[in-house]
Coordinates of C-alpha atoms in Angstrom, one line a residue:
X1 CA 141.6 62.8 108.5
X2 CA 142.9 59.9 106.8
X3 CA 139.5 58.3 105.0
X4 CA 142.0 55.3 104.0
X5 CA 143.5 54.3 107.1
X6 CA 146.7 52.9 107.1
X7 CA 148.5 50.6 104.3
X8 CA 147.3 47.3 104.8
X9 CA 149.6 44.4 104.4
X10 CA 148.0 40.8 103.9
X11 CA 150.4 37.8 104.8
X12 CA 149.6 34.1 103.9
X13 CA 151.3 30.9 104.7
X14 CA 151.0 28.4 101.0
X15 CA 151.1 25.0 101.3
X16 CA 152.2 23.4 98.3
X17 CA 152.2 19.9 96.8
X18 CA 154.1 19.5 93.3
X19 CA 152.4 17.9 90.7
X20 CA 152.3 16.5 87.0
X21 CA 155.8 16.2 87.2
X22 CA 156.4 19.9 87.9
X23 CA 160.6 20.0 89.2
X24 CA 161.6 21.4 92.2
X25 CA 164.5 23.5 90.3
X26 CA 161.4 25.1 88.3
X27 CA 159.8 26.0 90.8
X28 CA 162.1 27.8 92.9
X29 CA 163.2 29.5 90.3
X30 CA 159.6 30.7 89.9
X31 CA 159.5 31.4 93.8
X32 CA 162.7 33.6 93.4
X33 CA 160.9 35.6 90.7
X34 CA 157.9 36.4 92.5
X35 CA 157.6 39.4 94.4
X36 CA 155.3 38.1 96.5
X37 CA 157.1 35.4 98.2
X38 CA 159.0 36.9 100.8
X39 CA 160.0 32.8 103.0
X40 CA 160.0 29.6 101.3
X41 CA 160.8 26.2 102.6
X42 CA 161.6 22.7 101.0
X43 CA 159.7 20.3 103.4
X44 CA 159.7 16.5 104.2
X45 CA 156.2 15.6 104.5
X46 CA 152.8 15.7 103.4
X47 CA 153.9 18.4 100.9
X48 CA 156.7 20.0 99.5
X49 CA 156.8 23.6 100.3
X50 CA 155.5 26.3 102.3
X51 CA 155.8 29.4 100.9
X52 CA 155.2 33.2 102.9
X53 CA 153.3 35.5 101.0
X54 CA 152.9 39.1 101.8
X55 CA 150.7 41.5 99.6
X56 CA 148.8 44.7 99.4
X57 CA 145.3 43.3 98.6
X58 CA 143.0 40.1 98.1
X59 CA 143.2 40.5 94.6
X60 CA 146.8 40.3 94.4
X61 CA 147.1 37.3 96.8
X62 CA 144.8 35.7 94.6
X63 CA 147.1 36.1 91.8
X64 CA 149.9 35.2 93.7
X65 CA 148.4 31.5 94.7
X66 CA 147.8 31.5 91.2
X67 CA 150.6 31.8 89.9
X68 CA 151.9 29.3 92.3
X69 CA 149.9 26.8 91.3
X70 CA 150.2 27.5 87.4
X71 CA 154.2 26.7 88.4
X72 CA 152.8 23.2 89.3
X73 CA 151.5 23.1 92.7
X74 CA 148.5 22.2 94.6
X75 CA 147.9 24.8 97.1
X76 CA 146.2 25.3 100.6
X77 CA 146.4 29.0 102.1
X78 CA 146.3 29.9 105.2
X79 CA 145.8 33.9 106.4
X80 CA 147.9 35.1 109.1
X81 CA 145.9 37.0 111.7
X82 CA 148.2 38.3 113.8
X83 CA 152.2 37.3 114.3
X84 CA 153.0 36.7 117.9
X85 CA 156.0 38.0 119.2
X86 CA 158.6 36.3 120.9
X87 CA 161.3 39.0 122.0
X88 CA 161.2 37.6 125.6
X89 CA 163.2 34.8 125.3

């Protein structure tokens, strides 16, 4: 019997707002070199990118968002429940 279950993978959607003068070439340079980030998309809008994180635990999502906001973002994290397939189309 398997006490630990399964691996658990954690997936986040980051919304991300560039400030202090942070440059978008910085930045995805820093999205490239995160493991983390696994989608990332230059937005019109109310902010500038939405990143996809996946990770193994809280702690290392935490870090993650960190990071991203050390590159010169304001963040807002969402937690994906549950993706919904669409196969049938």
């Amino acid at each position: 019997m398997d006490v630990m279950g399964p691996p658990i993978t954690l997936e986040a959607l980051v919304r991300v707002r560039l400030v202090g003068g942070a440059e978008h070439e910085v930045f995805e340079k820093h999205l490239r070199a995160e493991p983390a980030v696994v989608d990332a998309w230059r937005l019109a809008g109310d902010c500038d990118y939405e990143v996809r994180l996946t990770c193994r635990a809280l702690a290392d999502l935490d870090s993650a968002v960190n990071e991203l906001r050390h590159a010169g973002g304001h963040t807002s994290t969402t937690l994906v429940l549950h993706r919904v397939p669409l196969d049938d189309r």
